[in-house]
Short mmCIF file of C-alpha atoms in Angstrom, two decimals:
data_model
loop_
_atom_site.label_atom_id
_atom_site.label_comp_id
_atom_site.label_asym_id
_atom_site.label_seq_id
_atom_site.Cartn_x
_atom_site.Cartn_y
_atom_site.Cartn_z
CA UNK O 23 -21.97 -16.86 -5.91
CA UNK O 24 -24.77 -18.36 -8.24
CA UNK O 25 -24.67 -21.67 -5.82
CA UNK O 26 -25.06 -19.07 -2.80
CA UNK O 27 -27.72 -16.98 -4.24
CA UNK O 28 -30.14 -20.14 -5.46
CA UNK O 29 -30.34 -21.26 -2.02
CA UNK O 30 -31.34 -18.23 -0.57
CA UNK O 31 -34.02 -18.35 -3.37
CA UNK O 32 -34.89 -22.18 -2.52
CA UNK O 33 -35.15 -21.11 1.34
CA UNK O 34 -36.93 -18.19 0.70
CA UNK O 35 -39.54 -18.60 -1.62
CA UNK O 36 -41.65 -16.14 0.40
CA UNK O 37 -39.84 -13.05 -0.26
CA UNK O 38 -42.10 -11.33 -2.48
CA UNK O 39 -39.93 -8.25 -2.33
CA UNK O 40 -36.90 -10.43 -3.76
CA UNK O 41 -37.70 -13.71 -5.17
CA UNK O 42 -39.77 -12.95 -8.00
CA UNK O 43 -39.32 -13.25 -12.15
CA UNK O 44 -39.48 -9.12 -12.18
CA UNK O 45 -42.03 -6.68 -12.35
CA UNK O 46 -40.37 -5.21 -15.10
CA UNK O 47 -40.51 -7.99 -17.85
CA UNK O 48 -42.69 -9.95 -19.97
CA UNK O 49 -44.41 -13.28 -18.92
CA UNK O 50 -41.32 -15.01 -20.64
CA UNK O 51 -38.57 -13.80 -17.40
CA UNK O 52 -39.78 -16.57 -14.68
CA UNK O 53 -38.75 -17.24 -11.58
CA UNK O 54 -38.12 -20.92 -12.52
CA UNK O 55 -35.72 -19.93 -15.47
CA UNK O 56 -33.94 -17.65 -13.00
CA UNK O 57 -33.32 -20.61 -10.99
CA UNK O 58 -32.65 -23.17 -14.01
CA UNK O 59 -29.95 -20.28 -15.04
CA UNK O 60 -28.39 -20.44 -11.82
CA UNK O 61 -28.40 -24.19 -11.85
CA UNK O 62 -26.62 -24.57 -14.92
CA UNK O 63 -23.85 -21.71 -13.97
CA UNK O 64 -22.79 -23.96 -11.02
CA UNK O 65 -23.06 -26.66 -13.28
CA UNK O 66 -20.76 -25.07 -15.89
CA UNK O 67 -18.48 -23.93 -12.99
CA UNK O 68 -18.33 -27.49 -11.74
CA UNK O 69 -17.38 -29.26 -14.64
CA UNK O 70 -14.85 -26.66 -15.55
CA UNK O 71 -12.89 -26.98 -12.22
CA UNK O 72 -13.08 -30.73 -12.33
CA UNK O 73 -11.71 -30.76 -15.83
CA UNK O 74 -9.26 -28.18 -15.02
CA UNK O 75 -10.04 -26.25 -17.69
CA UNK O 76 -10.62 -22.49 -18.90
CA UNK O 77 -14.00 -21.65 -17.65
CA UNK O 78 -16.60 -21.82 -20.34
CA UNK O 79 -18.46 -18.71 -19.12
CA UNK O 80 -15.56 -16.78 -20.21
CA UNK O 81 -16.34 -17.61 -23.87
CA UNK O 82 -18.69 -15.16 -25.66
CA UNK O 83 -19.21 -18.35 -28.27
CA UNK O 84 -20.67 -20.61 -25.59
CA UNK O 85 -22.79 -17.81 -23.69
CA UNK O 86 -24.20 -16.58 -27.44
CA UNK O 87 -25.22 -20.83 -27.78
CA UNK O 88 -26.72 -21.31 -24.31
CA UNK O 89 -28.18 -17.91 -23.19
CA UNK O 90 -31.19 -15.76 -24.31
CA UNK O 91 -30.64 -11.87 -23.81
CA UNK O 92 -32.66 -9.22 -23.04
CA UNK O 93 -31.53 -5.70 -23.59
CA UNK O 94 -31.76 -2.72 -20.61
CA UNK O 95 -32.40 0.41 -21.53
CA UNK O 96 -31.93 2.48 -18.64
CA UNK O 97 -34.69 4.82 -17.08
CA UNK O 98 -33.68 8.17 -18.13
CA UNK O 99 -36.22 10.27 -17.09
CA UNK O 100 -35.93 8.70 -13.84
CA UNK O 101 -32.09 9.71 -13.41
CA UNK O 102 -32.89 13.25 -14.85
CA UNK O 103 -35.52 13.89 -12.37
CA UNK O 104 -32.66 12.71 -9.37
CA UNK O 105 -30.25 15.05 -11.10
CA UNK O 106 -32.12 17.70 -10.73
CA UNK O 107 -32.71 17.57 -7.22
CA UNK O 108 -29.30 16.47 -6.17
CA UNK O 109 -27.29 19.06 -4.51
CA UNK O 110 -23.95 17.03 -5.82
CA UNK O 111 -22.95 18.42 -9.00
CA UNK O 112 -20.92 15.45 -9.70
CA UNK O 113 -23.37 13.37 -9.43
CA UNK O 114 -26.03 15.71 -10.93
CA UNK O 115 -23.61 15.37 -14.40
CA UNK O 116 -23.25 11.78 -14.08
CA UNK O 117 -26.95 10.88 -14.05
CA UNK O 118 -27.61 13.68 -17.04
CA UNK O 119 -25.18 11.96 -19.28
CA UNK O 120 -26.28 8.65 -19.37
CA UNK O 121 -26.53 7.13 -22.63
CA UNK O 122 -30.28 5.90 -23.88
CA UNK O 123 -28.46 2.94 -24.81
CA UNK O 124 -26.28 2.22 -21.26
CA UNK O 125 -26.92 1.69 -18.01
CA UNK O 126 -24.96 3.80 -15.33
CA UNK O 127 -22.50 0.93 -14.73
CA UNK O 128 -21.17 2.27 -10.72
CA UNK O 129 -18.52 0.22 -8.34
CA UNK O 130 -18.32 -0.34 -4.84
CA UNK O 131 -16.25 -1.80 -2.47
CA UNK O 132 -15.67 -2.80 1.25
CA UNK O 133 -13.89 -0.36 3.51
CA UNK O 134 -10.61 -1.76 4.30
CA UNK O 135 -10.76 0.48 7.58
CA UNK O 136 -8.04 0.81 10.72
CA UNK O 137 -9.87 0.68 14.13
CA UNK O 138 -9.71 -0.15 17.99
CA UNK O 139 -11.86 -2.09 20.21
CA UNK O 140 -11.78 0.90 22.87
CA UNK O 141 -12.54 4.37 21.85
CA UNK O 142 -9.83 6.75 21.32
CA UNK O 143 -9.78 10.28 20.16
CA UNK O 144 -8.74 8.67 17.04
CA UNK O 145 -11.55 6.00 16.65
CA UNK O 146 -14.45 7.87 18.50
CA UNK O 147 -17.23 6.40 16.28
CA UNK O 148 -18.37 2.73 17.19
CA UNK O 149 -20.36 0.69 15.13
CA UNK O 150 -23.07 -0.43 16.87
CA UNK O 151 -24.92 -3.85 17.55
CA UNK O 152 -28.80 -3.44 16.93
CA UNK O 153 -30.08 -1.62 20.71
CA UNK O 154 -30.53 -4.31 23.60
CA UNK O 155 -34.63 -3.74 23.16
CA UNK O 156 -34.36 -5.56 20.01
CA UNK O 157 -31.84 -7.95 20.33
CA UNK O 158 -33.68 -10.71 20.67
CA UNK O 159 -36.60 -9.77 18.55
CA UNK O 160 -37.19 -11.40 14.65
CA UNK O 161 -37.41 -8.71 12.09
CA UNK O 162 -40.79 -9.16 11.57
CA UNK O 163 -41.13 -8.64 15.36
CA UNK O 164 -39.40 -5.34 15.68
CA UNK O 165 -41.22 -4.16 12.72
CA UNK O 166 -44.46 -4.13 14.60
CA UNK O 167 -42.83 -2.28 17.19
CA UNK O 168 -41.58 0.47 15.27
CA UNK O 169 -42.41 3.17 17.42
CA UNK O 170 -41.41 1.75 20.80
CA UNK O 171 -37.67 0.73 19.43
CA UNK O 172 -34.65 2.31 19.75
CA UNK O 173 -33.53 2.22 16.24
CA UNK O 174 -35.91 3.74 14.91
CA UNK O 175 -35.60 6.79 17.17
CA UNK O 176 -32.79 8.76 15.97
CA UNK O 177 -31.08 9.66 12.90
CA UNK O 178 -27.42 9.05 11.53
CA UNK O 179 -26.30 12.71 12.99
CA UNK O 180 -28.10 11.87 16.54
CA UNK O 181 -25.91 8.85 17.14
CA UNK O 182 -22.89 10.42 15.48
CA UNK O 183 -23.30 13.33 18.58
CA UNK O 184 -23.84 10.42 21.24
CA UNK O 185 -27.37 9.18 21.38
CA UNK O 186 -26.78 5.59 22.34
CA UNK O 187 -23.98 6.48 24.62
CA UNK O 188 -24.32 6.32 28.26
CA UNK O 189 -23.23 9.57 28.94
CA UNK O 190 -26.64 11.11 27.99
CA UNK O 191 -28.56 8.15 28.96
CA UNK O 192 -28.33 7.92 32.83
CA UNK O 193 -25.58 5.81 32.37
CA UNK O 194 -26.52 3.06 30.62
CA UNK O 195 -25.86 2.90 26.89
CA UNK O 196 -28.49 2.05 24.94
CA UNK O 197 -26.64 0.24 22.23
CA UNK O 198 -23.15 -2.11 22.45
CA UNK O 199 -20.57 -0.89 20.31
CA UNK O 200 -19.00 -3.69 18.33
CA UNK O 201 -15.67 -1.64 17.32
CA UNK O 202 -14.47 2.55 17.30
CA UNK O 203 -13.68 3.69 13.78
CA UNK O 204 -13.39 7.63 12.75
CA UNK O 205 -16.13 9.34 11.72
CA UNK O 206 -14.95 9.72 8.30
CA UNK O 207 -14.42 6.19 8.24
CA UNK O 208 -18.02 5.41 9.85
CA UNK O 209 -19.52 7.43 6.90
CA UNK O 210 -18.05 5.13 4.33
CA UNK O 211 -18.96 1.62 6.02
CA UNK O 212 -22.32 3.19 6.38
CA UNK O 213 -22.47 3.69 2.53
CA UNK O 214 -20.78 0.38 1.68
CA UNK O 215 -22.60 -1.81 3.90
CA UNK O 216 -19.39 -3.56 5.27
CA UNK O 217 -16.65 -2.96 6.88
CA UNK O 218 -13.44 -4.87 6.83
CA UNK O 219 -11.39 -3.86 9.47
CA UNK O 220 -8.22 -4.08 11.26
CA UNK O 221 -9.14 -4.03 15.01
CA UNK O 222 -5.68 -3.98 16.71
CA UNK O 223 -3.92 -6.33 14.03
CA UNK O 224 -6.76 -8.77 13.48
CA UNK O 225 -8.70 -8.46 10.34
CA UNK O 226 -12.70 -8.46 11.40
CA UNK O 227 -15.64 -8.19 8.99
CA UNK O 228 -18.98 -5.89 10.14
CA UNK O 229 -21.93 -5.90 8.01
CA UNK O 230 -24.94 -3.83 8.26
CA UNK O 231 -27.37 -5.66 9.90
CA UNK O 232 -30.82 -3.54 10.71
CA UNK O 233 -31.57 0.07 9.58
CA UNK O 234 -33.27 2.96 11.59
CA UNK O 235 -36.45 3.32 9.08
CA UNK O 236 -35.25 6.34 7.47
CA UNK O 237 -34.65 6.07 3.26
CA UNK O 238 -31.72 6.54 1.35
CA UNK O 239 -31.97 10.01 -0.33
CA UNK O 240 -30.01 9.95 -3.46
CA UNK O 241 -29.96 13.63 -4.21
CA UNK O 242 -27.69 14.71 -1.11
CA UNK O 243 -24.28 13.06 -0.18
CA UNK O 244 -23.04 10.58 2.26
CA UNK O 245 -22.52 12.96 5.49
CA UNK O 246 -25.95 14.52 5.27
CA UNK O 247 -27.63 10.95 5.03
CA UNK O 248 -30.14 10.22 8.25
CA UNK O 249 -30.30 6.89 7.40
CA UNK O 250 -27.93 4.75 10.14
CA UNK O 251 -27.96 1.02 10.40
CA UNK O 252 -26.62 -0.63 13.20
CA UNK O 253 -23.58 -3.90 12.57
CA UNK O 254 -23.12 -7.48 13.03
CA UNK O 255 -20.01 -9.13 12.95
CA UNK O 256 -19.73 -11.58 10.18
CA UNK O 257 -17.55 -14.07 8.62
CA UNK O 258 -16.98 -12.18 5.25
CA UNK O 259 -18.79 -9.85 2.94
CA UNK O 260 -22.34 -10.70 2.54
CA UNK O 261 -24.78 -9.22 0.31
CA UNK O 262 -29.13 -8.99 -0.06
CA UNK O 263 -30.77 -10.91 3.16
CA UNK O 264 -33.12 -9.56 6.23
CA UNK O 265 -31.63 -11.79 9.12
CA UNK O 266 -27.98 -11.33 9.11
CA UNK O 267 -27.60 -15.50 9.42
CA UNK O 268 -29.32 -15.65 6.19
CA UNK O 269 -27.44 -13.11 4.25
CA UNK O 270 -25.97 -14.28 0.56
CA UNK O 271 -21.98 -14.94 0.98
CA UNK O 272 -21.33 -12.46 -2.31
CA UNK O 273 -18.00 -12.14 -3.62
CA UNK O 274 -15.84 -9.25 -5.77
CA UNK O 275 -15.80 -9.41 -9.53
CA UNK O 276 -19.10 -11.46 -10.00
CA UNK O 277 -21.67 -9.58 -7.91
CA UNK O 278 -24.04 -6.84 -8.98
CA UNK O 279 -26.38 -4.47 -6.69
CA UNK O 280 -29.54 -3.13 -7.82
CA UNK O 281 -32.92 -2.68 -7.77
CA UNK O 282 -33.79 -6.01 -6.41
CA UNK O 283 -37.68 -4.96 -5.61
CA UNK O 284 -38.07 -4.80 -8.91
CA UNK O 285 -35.70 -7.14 -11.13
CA UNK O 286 -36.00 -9.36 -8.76
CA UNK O 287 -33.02 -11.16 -7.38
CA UNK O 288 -30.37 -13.55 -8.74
CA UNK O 289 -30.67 -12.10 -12.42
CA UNK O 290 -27.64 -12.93 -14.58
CA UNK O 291 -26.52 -9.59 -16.02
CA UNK O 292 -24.11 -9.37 -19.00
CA UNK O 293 -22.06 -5.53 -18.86
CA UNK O 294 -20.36 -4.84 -22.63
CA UNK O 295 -18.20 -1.60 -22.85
CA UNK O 296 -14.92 -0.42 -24.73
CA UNK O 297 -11.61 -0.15 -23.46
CA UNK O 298 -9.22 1.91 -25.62
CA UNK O 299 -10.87 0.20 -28.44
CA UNK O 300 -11.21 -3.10 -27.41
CA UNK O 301 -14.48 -4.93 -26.23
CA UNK O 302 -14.86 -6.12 -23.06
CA UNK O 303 -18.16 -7.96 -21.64
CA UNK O 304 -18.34 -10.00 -17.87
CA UNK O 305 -20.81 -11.33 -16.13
CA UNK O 306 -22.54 -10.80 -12.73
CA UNK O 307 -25.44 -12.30 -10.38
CA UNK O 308 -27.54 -9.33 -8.61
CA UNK O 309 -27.45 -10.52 -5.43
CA UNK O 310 -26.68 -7.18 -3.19
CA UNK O 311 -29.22 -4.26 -3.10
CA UNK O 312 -28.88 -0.74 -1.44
CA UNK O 313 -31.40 2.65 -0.34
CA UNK O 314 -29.95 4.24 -3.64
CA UNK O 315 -31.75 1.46 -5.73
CA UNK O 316 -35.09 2.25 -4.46
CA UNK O 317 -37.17 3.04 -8.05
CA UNK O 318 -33.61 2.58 -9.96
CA UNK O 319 -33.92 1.58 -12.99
CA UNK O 320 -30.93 3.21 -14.78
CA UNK O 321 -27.99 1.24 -12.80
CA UNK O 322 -26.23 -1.54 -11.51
CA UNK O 323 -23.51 -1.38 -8.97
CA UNK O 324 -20.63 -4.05 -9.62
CA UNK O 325 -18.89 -5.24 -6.67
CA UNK O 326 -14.93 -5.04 -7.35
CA UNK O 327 -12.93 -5.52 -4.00
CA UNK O 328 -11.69 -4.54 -0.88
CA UNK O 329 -9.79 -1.18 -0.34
CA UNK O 330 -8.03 1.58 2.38
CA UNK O 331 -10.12 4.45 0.49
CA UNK O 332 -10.41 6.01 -2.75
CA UNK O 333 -7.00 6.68 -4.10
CA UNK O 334 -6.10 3.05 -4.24
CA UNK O 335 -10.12 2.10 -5.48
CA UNK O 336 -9.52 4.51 -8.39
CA UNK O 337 -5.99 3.38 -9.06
CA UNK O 338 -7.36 -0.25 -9.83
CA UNK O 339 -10.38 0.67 -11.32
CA UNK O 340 -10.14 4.67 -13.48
CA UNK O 341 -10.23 2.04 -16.34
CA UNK O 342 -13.54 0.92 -15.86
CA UNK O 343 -16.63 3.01 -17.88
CA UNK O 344 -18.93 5.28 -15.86
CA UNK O 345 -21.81 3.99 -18.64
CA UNK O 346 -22.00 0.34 -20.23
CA UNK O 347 -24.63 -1.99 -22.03
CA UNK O 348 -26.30 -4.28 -20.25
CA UNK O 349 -28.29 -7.67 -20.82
CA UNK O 350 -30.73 -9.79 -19.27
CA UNK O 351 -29.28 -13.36 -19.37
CA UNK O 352 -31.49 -16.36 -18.91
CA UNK O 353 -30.57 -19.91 -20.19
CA UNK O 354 -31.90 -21.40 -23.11
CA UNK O 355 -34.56 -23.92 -23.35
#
């Protein structure tokens, strides 16, 4: 993860929206002791394989020795003002309660999802490949074309009633669906950002690829979204990137999403909370971002693994605090 996310930094030096020391930090959190911090976790990680030994990391001695921290108070007023608005009252009491002292410490997951490679009444919900006007445009291409493009034309609900399909488009689909999936199901990958599904018995991986324009609004839930983004198929889960060939190759347990715009990616986050008494602390790389992040400064999302929904999510995770400290870690000079 930390190898992964350093060279997306070294190739990318240009993303001022990502690679960056933080706009919310003192002169002392550089971009260079970002990277030196991610150079010396692979290093650890190296040295500890190669000795087969316990990983050092997992030591609270040896991170106290090398690391500097830097506590995060969460932006309360920010998360009050959200809870207002929200028409989820779950969430509404979430955001209320968290702690001055905590961050609101949230999990996600990939969709373990069933679906076809031909629609059925069933699966009547594809995912869909960016439109064929785009498809061989750069980013930064379709961007200036915002207003002749496809995507940027309709809204989650539009597509979900048939927008791309053929049917009302004189008979040529405007958009190539990649795989069917239920609606239900379409809803989650859509929040998740990837999808790993069984298509007929094989196990495929879709990842959100380009987006129709439209922000995330956190106040209202995941069906009344207008935000859509249109797949790609990938070879595994992939987290903060434009192109989708230049994604970062993120993996469960040691990932965080967040407000990358303004912590600025591949920060080394340290997450302390009690279990039934006991201390626990573990360590993460923000690497993954999300429309829920946008002005977020009260929460990170930890990536955990891949499940069928949330009964067996919960079931592996109902242990895990809603609310936990957090820490800025940057290596030592």
């Amino acid at each position: 993860m930390a190898k992964n996310t350093q060279q997306f930094i070294n190739a990318h030096r240009d993303d001022n929206f990502a690679v960056h020391g933080g706009s919310v930090y003192d002169e002392e959190i550089t971009l260079e002791r970002v990277t030196e911090t991610l150079d010396f976790l692979c290093k650890v990680y190296r040295e500890d394989i190669s000795n087969n030994g316990v990983s050092r990391l997992h030591d609270v001695e040896f991170i106290s020795r090398h690391f500097d921290f830097y506590r995060w108070s969460p932006d309360i007023n920010t998360a009050q003002s959200i809870a207002k608005k929200s028409t989820n009252k779950v969430k509404s009491r979430m955001l209320n309660a968290i702690p001055r002292d905590k961050i609101f410490l949230t999990k996600y997951y990939t969709k373990l999802l069933s679906a076809s490679s031909v629609k059925t009444a069933e699966f009547n919900q594809a995912l869909y490949q960016i439109p064929f006007d785009e498809m061989h445009l750069a980013l930064s291409d379709a961007d200036k074309l915002k207003t002749e493009l496809t995507r940027f034309k309709f809204t989650r609900q539009q597509v979900i009633a048939g927008a791309l399909s053929a049917e009302n488009n004189q008979g040529k689909a405007l958009a190539k669906p990649l795989v069917w999936i239920s609606e239900e199901a379409l809803h989650d990958v859509l929040l998740q950002g990837t999808g790993v599904l069984d298509v007929d018995g094989d196990i495929r991986y879709f990842n959100v690829h380009r987006n129709n324009g439209i922000p995330y609004d956190y106040a209202i839930g995941k069906r009344e979204q207008a935000r859509y983004w249109y797949f790609a198929e990938v070879k595994g889960i992939l987290g903060y990137g434009d192109e989708i060939d230049e994604k970062i190759a993120i993996k469960p347990q040691v990932t965080f999403a967040g407000n990358v715009k303004q912590l600025g990616l591949g920060k080394l986050f340290m997450v302390s909370y009690d279990i039934d008494g006991n201390a626990y602390s573990r360590l993460g790389v923000l690497a993954d971002q999300g429309g829920a992040f946008d002005n977020n400064l009260f929460q990170l999302d930890m990536l955990v693994d891949s499940y069928r929904g949330w009964r067996d999510y919960h079931q592996a995770n109902k242990h895990l605090p809603d609310y936990s400290k957090a820490w800025l870690l940057l290596k030592k000079h």
